[in-house]
Short mmCIF file of C-alpha atoms and ligand atoms in Angstrom, two decimals:
data_model
loop_
_atom_site.label_atom_id
_atom_site.label_comp_id
_atom_site.label_asym_id
_atom_site.label_seq_id
_atom_site.Cartn_x
_atom_site.Cartn_y
_atom_site.Cartn_z
CA MET A 18 -0.86 -10.89 -23.41
CA PHE A 19 1.81 -8.25 -22.92
CA PRO A 20 4.77 -7.60 -25.19
CA LEU A 21 7.62 -9.20 -23.31
CA VAL A 22 11.26 -8.62 -23.98
CA LEU A 23 14.19 -10.60 -22.68
CA LEU A 24 17.03 -8.45 -21.44
CA SER A 25 20.52 -9.74 -21.14
CA CYS A 26 22.06 -9.49 -17.71
CA SER A 27 24.69 -7.13 -19.09
CA LEU A 28 22.07 -4.39 -19.05
CA LEU A 29 21.46 -4.94 -15.38
CA THR A 30 24.74 -3.91 -13.93
CA PHE A 31 23.66 -0.70 -12.22
CA THR A 32 24.96 -0.68 -8.71
CA GLY A 33 26.50 2.77 -8.74
CA THR A 34 28.67 4.59 -6.30
CA VAL A 35 27.67 7.33 -3.95
CA ASN A 36 28.99 10.13 -6.14
CA ALA A 37 27.71 8.75 -9.42
CA GLN A 38 24.59 10.88 -9.44
CA ASP A 39 24.15 14.60 -9.87
CA LEU A 40 21.97 15.84 -7.01
CA GLY A 41 21.68 19.34 -8.46
CA VAL A 42 18.23 20.81 -9.12
CA PRO A 43 17.63 21.16 -12.89
CA LEU A 44 17.13 24.85 -13.64
CA THR A 45 14.64 23.94 -16.37
CA TRP A 46 12.13 22.81 -13.72
CA ARG A 47 9.00 24.91 -13.33
CA GLU A 48 8.69 26.73 -9.96
CA PHE A 49 10.75 24.49 -7.74
CA SER A 50 10.20 26.35 -4.49
CA ASN A 51 7.30 27.68 -2.48
CA SER A 52 6.88 30.13 0.34
CA ARG A 53 3.58 28.95 1.79
CA LEU A 54 3.77 28.75 5.58
CA LEU A 55 3.13 25.54 7.53
CA ALA A 56 -0.41 26.45 8.58
CA GLU A 57 -1.39 27.09 4.96
CA ARG A 58 0.19 23.83 3.77
CA ILE A 59 -1.72 21.91 6.45
CA SER A 60 -4.92 23.69 5.45
CA ILE A 61 -4.42 22.84 1.75
CA ALA A 62 -3.76 19.17 2.55
CA LYS A 63 -6.78 18.94 4.84
CA ALA A 64 -9.04 20.52 2.22
CA ALA A 65 -7.80 18.01 -0.37
CA ILE A 66 -8.66 15.10 1.95
CA ASP A 67 -12.01 16.60 2.90
CA THR A 68 -12.85 16.85 -0.80
CA ILE A 69 -12.46 13.08 -1.35
CA LEU A 70 -14.11 11.97 1.93
CA PRO A 71 -17.72 12.26 0.67
CA GLN A 72 -16.89 9.36 -1.68
CA LEU A 73 -16.22 7.01 1.25
CA ASP A 74 -18.69 4.16 1.65
CA THR A 75 -18.22 3.20 5.30
CA SER A 76 -19.94 -0.16 4.80
CA ASP A 77 -16.95 -1.54 2.89
CA ALA A 78 -14.27 1.17 3.37
CA GLN A 79 -14.14 1.85 -0.37
CA PHE A 80 -14.17 5.19 -2.16
CA ASN A 81 -16.57 5.50 -5.08
CA GLY A 82 -14.72 5.82 -8.38
CA ILE A 83 -11.42 4.14 -7.50
CA GLY A 84 -10.18 0.59 -7.03
CA TYR A 85 -9.39 -1.42 -3.91
CA TRP A 86 -5.66 -0.72 -3.73
CA GLN A 87 -6.29 2.95 -4.42
CA SER A 88 -8.83 3.18 -1.59
CA GLY A 89 -6.19 1.76 0.75
CA ASN A 90 -3.92 4.59 -0.30
CA VAL A 91 -6.49 7.22 0.63
CA PHE A 92 -6.34 5.88 4.19
CA SER A 93 -2.55 6.01 3.98
CA ALA A 94 -2.70 9.68 3.03
CA MET A 95 -5.09 10.43 5.90
CA ALA A 96 -2.87 8.68 8.44
CA ASN A 97 0.22 10.40 7.09
CA PHE A 98 -1.55 13.77 7.25
CA ASP A 99 -2.05 13.26 10.97
CA HIS A 100 1.49 11.92 11.39
CA LEU A 101 3.02 14.97 9.73
CA ALA A 102 0.61 17.59 11.06
CA GLY A 103 0.72 16.14 14.58
CA THR A 104 -3.08 15.84 14.72
CA ASN A 105 -5.77 13.18 15.14
CA THR A 106 -8.15 14.64 12.58
CA TYR A 107 -8.77 11.42 10.62
CA GLU A 108 -8.13 8.83 13.32
CA THR A 109 -11.73 7.66 13.44
CA GLN A 110 -12.02 7.24 9.67
CA VAL A 111 -8.65 5.48 9.40
CA VAL A 112 -9.23 3.08 12.30
CA ASN A 113 -12.80 2.28 11.25
CA GLY A 114 -11.91 1.91 7.58
CA LEU A 115 -9.02 -0.46 8.23
CA ASN A 116 -11.05 -2.49 10.72
CA THR A 117 -13.87 -2.79 8.17
CA ALA A 118 -11.61 -3.93 5.32
CA PHE A 119 -9.70 -6.35 7.55
CA SER A 120 -12.91 -7.95 8.77
CA LEU A 121 -14.40 -8.19 5.26
CA TYR A 122 -11.24 -9.47 3.57
CA SER A 123 -8.91 -11.94 5.24
CA ASN A 124 -5.45 -10.37 5.56
CA PHE A 125 -6.76 -7.40 3.55
CA ASP A 126 -6.76 -9.56 0.41
CA GLN A 127 -10.00 -8.85 -1.44
CA PHE A 128 -9.34 -10.50 -4.82
CA GLY A 129 -6.24 -12.70 -4.43
CA TYR A 130 -3.39 -10.21 -4.86
CA ASN A 131 -0.47 -9.94 -2.47
CA ASP A 132 0.19 -6.34 -3.48
CA ASP A 133 -3.41 -5.35 -2.61
CA ALA A 134 -2.99 -6.96 0.80
CA MET A 135 0.19 -5.00 1.43
CA TRP A 136 -1.14 -1.63 0.25
CA TRP A 137 -3.68 -1.98 3.05
CA ALA A 138 -1.20 -3.45 5.53
CA THR A 139 1.05 -0.48 4.84
CA ALA A 140 -1.88 1.85 5.51
CA ALA A 141 -2.37 -0.02 8.79
CA TYR A 142 1.32 0.53 9.60
CA TYR A 143 1.01 4.25 8.87
CA GLY A 144 -2.06 4.30 11.10
CA TYR A 145 -0.08 2.67 13.87
CA ARG A 146 2.69 5.23 13.32
CA ALA A 147 0.25 8.13 13.49
CA TYR A 148 -1.95 6.98 16.38
CA GLY A 149 -0.01 4.32 18.28
CA ASN A 150 -2.92 1.93 17.71
CA GLN A 151 -1.66 -1.61 18.47
CA ASN A 152 -4.62 -3.21 16.71
CA LEU A 153 -3.54 -1.59 13.46
CA LEU A 154 0.00 -2.90 13.99
CA SER A 155 -1.43 -6.38 14.55
CA MET A 156 -3.23 -6.23 11.20
CA ALA A 157 -0.02 -5.21 9.46
CA ILE A 158 1.87 -8.10 11.10
CA ALA A 159 -0.86 -10.65 10.28
CA THR A 160 -0.78 -9.57 6.64
CA TRP A 161 3.03 -9.71 6.59
CA ASN A 162 2.86 -13.30 7.89
CA HIS A 163 0.31 -14.19 5.22
CA VAL A 164 2.29 -12.70 2.32
CA SER A 165 5.54 -14.21 3.60
CA GLN A 166 4.19 -17.57 2.42
CA TYR A 167 4.68 -16.37 -1.15
CA VAL A 168 8.28 -15.21 -0.92
CA VAL A 169 10.91 -17.27 -2.74
CA SER A 170 13.24 -18.42 0.04
CA ALA A 171 16.86 -19.36 -0.51
CA ALA A 172 15.84 -23.01 -0.04
CA ASP A 173 13.05 -22.62 -2.62
CA ALA A 174 15.47 -21.14 -5.11
CA SER A 175 17.86 -24.06 -4.55
CA SER A 176 15.17 -26.71 -4.87
CA GLY A 177 13.29 -25.11 -7.75
CA SER A 178 9.99 -25.39 -5.93
CA GLN A 179 7.85 -23.19 -3.69
CA PRO A 180 5.46 -24.72 -1.16
CA ASN A 181 2.46 -22.66 -2.31
CA LYS A 182 3.08 -22.90 -6.06
CA ASN A 183 2.28 -25.92 -8.22
CA PHE A 184 4.95 -25.44 -10.92
CA ALA A 185 8.73 -25.64 -11.09
CA ILE A 186 10.03 -22.19 -10.14
CA ALA A 187 13.07 -20.54 -11.67
CA GLY A 188 15.74 -20.69 -8.96
CA SER A 189 17.81 -18.11 -10.79
CA CYS A 190 17.28 -15.72 -13.69
CA TYR A 191 19.93 -13.81 -15.63
CA GLY A 192 22.61 -15.26 -13.38
CA GLU A 193 21.02 -14.02 -10.14
CA THR A 194 19.13 -15.95 -7.49
CA MET A 195 15.37 -15.48 -7.39
CA ALA A 196 15.44 -15.68 -3.60
CA GLY A 197 13.61 -12.70 -2.13
CA GLY A 198 11.21 -12.25 -5.03
CA VAL A 199 7.57 -12.11 -3.90
CA PHE A 200 4.82 -13.67 -5.97
CA TRP A 201 2.25 -11.14 -7.10
CA ARG A 202 -0.67 -13.51 -6.45
CA PRO A 203 -1.24 -16.34 -3.96
CA THR A 204 -2.95 -18.43 -6.68
CA ALA A 205 -1.07 -21.75 -6.96
CA ASP A 206 -0.53 -21.56 -10.73
CA ASP A 207 0.20 -17.84 -11.06
CA THR A 208 3.85 -17.34 -11.97
CA GLY A 209 4.22 -13.56 -11.81
CA ILE A 210 6.79 -11.91 -9.54
CA ASN A 211 7.11 -8.14 -9.64
CA SER A 212 8.87 -5.17 -8.15
CA ILE A 213 5.82 -3.54 -6.61
CA THR A 214 4.85 -6.62 -4.61
CA THR A 215 8.46 -7.17 -3.61
CA GLY A 216 9.03 -3.47 -2.90
CA LEU A 217 5.95 -3.33 -0.69
CA TYR A 218 7.31 -6.36 1.16
CA VAL A 219 10.73 -4.71 1.59
CA THR A 220 9.07 -1.60 2.99
CA LEU A 221 6.64 -3.34 5.32
CA SER A 222 9.41 -5.67 6.56
CA ALA A 223 11.74 -2.74 7.22
CA PHE A 224 9.08 -0.76 9.09
CA LEU A 225 8.23 -3.81 11.21
CA ALA A 226 11.92 -4.40 11.88
CA GLU A 227 12.31 -0.82 13.02
CA THR A 228 9.23 -1.00 15.23
CA THR A 229 9.77 -4.42 16.82
CA GLY A 230 13.56 -4.91 16.67
CA ASP A 231 12.87 -8.45 15.43
CA ALA A 232 15.64 -9.61 13.07
CA THR A 233 13.18 -11.84 11.20
CA TYR A 234 11.81 -8.72 9.54
CA THR A 235 15.26 -7.27 8.92
CA ASN A 236 16.46 -10.43 7.20
CA ALA A 237 13.31 -10.58 5.09
CA ALA A 238 13.77 -6.95 4.04
CA ILE A 239 17.40 -7.56 3.09
CA LEU A 240 16.67 -10.70 1.05
CA SER A 241 13.92 -9.00 -0.95
CA ALA A 242 15.86 -5.73 -1.31
CA LYS A 243 18.71 -7.76 -2.83
CA TRP A 244 16.32 -9.37 -5.30
CA ILE A 245 15.34 -5.96 -6.67
CA GLN A 246 18.96 -4.74 -6.54
CA ASN A 247 20.30 -7.75 -8.44
CA LEU A 248 17.53 -8.26 -10.97
CA GLN A 249 15.31 -5.25 -11.33
CA ILE A 250 17.34 -2.06 -11.83
CA ASN A 251 18.07 -0.92 -15.38
CA ALA A 252 21.23 0.72 -16.66
CA ASN A 253 19.75 4.15 -15.89
CA GLY A 254 19.06 3.29 -12.26
CA ILE A 255 15.28 2.90 -12.65
CA VAL A 256 13.37 -0.05 -11.11
CA LEU A 257 11.87 -2.40 -13.72
CA ASP A 258 8.45 -4.03 -13.45
CA SER A 259 8.28 -7.83 -13.46
CA VAL A 260 9.98 -11.19 -13.98
CA ASP A 261 8.18 -14.48 -14.51
CA GLY A 262 8.87 -16.86 -11.62
CA ALA A 263 8.72 -19.92 -13.88
CA ASP A 264 10.57 -18.94 -17.05
CA CYS A 265 12.27 -15.60 -16.21
CA THR A 266 10.41 -13.69 -18.92
CA ARG A 267 10.77 -9.98 -18.24
CA SER A 268 8.34 -7.12 -18.64
CA ALA A 269 9.15 -4.83 -21.56
CA ALA A 270 12.10 -2.54 -20.97
CA SER A 271 9.74 0.36 -21.62
CA TRP A 272 7.55 -0.60 -18.66
CA LEU A 273 8.90 2.06 -16.34
CA PHE A 274 6.51 3.25 -13.66
CA THR A 275 7.14 5.78 -10.90
CA TYR A 276 5.77 3.59 -8.14
CA ASN A 277 8.28 0.76 -8.65
CA SER A 278 11.17 3.09 -7.91
CA GLY A 279 9.16 5.02 -5.31
CA LYS A 280 8.11 2.06 -3.19
CA TYR A 281 11.61 0.55 -3.31
CA LEU A 282 13.09 3.91 -2.27
CA GLU A 283 10.79 4.07 0.74
CA GLY A 284 11.88 0.59 1.79
CA LEU A 285 15.57 1.34 1.28
CA SER A 286 15.33 4.50 3.38
CA VAL A 287 14.03 2.48 6.34
CA LEU A 288 16.35 -0.46 5.67
CA LYS A 289 19.48 1.70 5.72
CA ASP A 290 18.41 3.03 9.12
CA VAL A 291 17.56 -0.42 10.47
CA THR A 292 20.83 -1.99 9.30
CA GLY A 293 23.20 0.98 9.42
CA ASP A 294 24.63 -0.40 6.17
CA SER A 295 25.75 2.46 3.94
CA ALA A 296 25.48 0.29 0.83
CA TRP A 297 21.71 0.73 1.10
CA THR A 298 22.14 4.49 1.54
CA ASP A 299 24.22 4.65 -1.64
CA LEU A 300 21.73 2.59 -3.61
CA MET A 301 18.83 4.71 -2.30
CA THR A 302 20.60 7.95 -3.21
CA ASN A 303 21.42 6.81 -6.72
CA ILE A 304 17.94 5.53 -7.50
CA ALA A 305 16.36 8.68 -6.04
CA ALA A 306 18.48 10.97 -8.20
CA ALA A 307 17.87 8.86 -11.30
CA ALA A 308 14.13 8.55 -10.78
CA ILE A 309 13.61 12.22 -9.90
CA LYS A 310 15.21 13.21 -13.21
CA SER A 311 13.91 10.39 -15.40
CA SER A 312 12.60 11.32 -18.82
CA ALA A 313 10.37 8.24 -18.58
CA TRP A 314 7.67 10.25 -16.79
CA GLU A 315 8.43 13.96 -17.09
CA GLY A 316 9.68 16.59 -19.48
CA SER A 317 12.25 19.30 -18.82
CA ASN A 318 9.79 21.25 -16.63
CA GLY A 319 9.83 18.37 -14.11
CA ILE A 320 6.05 17.95 -13.85
CA ILE A 321 5.09 14.27 -13.72
CA THR A 322 2.96 13.34 -16.73
CA GLU A 323 2.43 9.64 -15.92
CA GLY A 324 -1.15 8.56 -15.23
CA ALA A 325 -2.89 11.65 -16.58
CA SER A 326 -6.41 10.38 -17.23
CA PRO A 327 -9.10 13.09 -17.12
CA SER A 328 -12.09 10.94 -18.07
CA SER A 329 -11.57 7.49 -16.51
CA ASN A 330 -9.75 5.78 -13.70
CA ASN A 331 -6.89 3.33 -14.20
CA ASP A 332 -4.18 1.87 -11.99
CA GLY A 333 -1.51 4.15 -13.44
CA VAL A 334 -3.26 7.26 -12.08
CA GLY A 335 -2.23 6.35 -8.56
CA PHE A 336 1.42 5.43 -9.22
CA LYS A 337 2.92 8.91 -8.93
CA ALA A 338 1.41 9.39 -5.46
CA ILE A 339 3.42 6.39 -4.26
CA PHE A 340 6.58 7.86 -5.76
CA ILE A 341 6.10 11.21 -4.00
CA ARG A 342 5.39 9.46 -0.69
CA GLY A 343 8.48 7.29 -0.99
CA LEU A 344 10.66 10.29 -1.78
CA ASP A 345 9.35 12.05 1.32
CA GLU A 346 10.44 9.13 3.51
CA VAL A 347 13.86 9.29 1.86
CA SER A 348 14.05 13.01 2.63
CA VAL A 349 13.00 12.59 6.26
CA ARG A 350 15.76 10.00 6.71
CA SER A 351 18.48 11.94 4.85
CA SER A 352 19.41 14.70 7.29
CA ASP A 353 23.05 13.84 6.51
CA ASN A 354 22.58 14.72 2.82
CA SER A 355 21.23 18.24 2.36
CA ALA A 356 21.71 18.14 -1.41
CA LEU A 357 19.38 15.15 -1.64
CA GLN A 358 16.84 16.80 0.65
CA ILE A 359 16.90 19.98 -1.44
CA LEU A 360 16.46 17.97 -4.63
CA ILE A 361 13.45 16.12 -3.18
CA HIS A 362 11.68 19.16 -1.79
CA SER A 363 12.33 21.05 -5.03
CA TYR A 364 10.81 18.18 -7.00
CA ASN A 365 7.84 18.02 -4.66
CA ASP A 366 7.39 21.78 -5.00
CA VAL A 367 7.29 21.43 -8.79
CA GLN A 368 4.39 19.00 -8.43
CA TYR A 369 2.74 21.04 -5.65
CA ASN A 370 2.84 24.29 -7.63
CA ALA A 371 1.64 22.54 -10.78
CA LEU A 372 -1.35 21.07 -8.96
CA LEU A 373 -2.24 24.36 -7.27
CA GLU A 374 -1.72 26.57 -10.32
CA LEU A 375 -2.40 24.38 -13.37
CA ALA A 376 -4.66 21.51 -12.27
CA ALA A 377 -6.85 22.89 -9.44
CA ASN A 378 -10.56 23.56 -9.49
CA GLY A 379 -11.23 24.84 -6.00
CA THR A 380 -9.90 22.10 -3.74
CA SER A 381 -10.11 19.33 -6.34
CA TYR A 382 -7.29 18.37 -8.67
CA SER A 383 -7.00 16.77 -12.09
CA SER A 384 -4.97 13.59 -12.50
CA SER A 385 -3.21 15.57 -15.23
CA TRP A 386 -0.78 17.55 -13.14
CA PRO A 387 0.26 19.88 -16.00
CA GLY A 388 -3.47 20.73 -16.27
CA PRO A 389 -5.95 21.78 -17.37
CA PRO A 390 -8.35 21.86 -14.39
CA GLN A 391 -11.58 19.88 -14.62
CA GLY A 392 -14.46 18.77 -12.45
CA PHE A 393 -13.78 16.53 -9.43
CA THR A 394 -12.76 12.91 -10.04
CA THR A 395 -11.99 10.52 -7.19
CA TRP A 396 -8.87 9.25 -8.97
CA GLY A 397 -7.49 12.70 -9.67
CA GLN A 398 -8.02 13.61 -6.02
CA LEU A 399 -6.36 10.41 -4.82
CA ALA A 400 -3.29 11.08 -6.93
CA ALA A 401 -2.91 14.60 -5.50
CA LEU A 402 -3.23 13.65 -1.82
CA ASP A 403 0.35 12.54 -1.22
CA VAL A 404 1.73 15.71 -2.80
CA MET A 405 -0.45 17.85 -0.54
CA VAL A 406 0.34 15.76 2.55
CA THR A 407 4.11 15.55 2.04
CA ALA A 408 4.22 19.29 1.38
CA ILE A 409 3.48 19.65 5.09
CA ASN A 410 7.00 18.59 6.01
CA THR A 411 9.02 19.96 3.14
CA ASN A 412 10.34 23.49 3.19
CA SER A 413 10.06 25.68 6.24
CA PRO A 414 8.79 27.04 8.49
C1 LIG B 26 -14.88 22.90 -11.80
O1 LIG B 26 -15.68 21.94 -11.16
C2 LIG B 26 -17.06 22.12 -11.35
C3 LIG B 26 -17.78 21.15 -10.45
O2 LIG B 26 -17.37 19.84 -10.68
C4 LIG B 26 -17.38 21.97 -12.81
O3 LIG B 26 -18.76 22.16 -13.05
C5 LIG B 26 -16.59 22.97 -13.63
O4 LIG B 26 -16.77 22.76 -14.99
C6 LIG B 26 -15.11 22.85 -13.29
N1 LIG B 26 -14.34 23.93 -13.91
C7 LIG B 26 -13.39 23.70 -14.82
C8 LIG B 26 -12.67 24.91 -15.30
O5 LIG B 26 -13.12 22.61 -15.23
#
């Protein structure tokens, strides 16, 4: 169905060194600072969340106008608001919403997608982080156990078979082992493996490793992080989309989406702290610098143009929110690299100022961050939430 292009492994040699990337802020960026004080940034983020909340249907924890994985990400933004603002403003909505979805859909999997399950499990982890709620942590762990059944283990890669798949799997592709890749869907005959499912698994594993100290999670995070490192980073340092788990067919080289790099970056930032291995820090730094400056999704003014869709929702609308959230986790965990922190908060400020000055209509925001403003859409609001929330902890005071 999709145009698929085979890449030779010679294109996939990006491993980089710590000084390979320029961490300077491009002077062509539009308004890369802001002077709004903390209380105002919290107030702007809260107003953005309060503007989407009327769309919540508490009977199924879904927001009218957006899809299942996107609704999970609204709960993530609410939990992260409270985490960063040090409040409990949305605890009831987050706890109730996650409980509702988990009881309706086994392991948070509504339609048979491992990435959907992990978007919600990640929201549950953020809820645990914000509120200390052990029940939310249990949901995240249960979902991790469920999805772990669809990871290619080293033994699977050697044998060419996977216990929950009914076809011969590719044990290696482009000269690299497929161990660590996570199947997109649990369906026995579905062959897709992609970076977002695997990146979500890296991130959830690393968070659970950090929280529990259990090496099972650490080892899982490392195996899957290596899969992306070895197979899924292009010559420019950007994370690619997918590889077929049966015949190694790759997504088109032009399939570059912010969230693939963003989710992997979030996972690497936690993994480097869990392991203390500076190789992960170097990889994280290089991908962050490359992705922040990529012409794949922005022009010289730095405003992200991906997923601008004024009149209808689509999956791509929500990608950039995941990128901004991942970068914020990188920043929080990079106190030893002020140049990287400055680059990230400058980039976030470009998006923040664009939303507030070019795309805002009252407290609602267009999915087109360069503007123009329009009437409220649930998807445009969703996409803006992570920018508003992460702005709480960038800059000072
Ligand atoms: C702002 O939103 C309102 C309410 O949805 C809408 O009627 C109006 O047209 C919007 N303004 C602009 C400039 O798009």
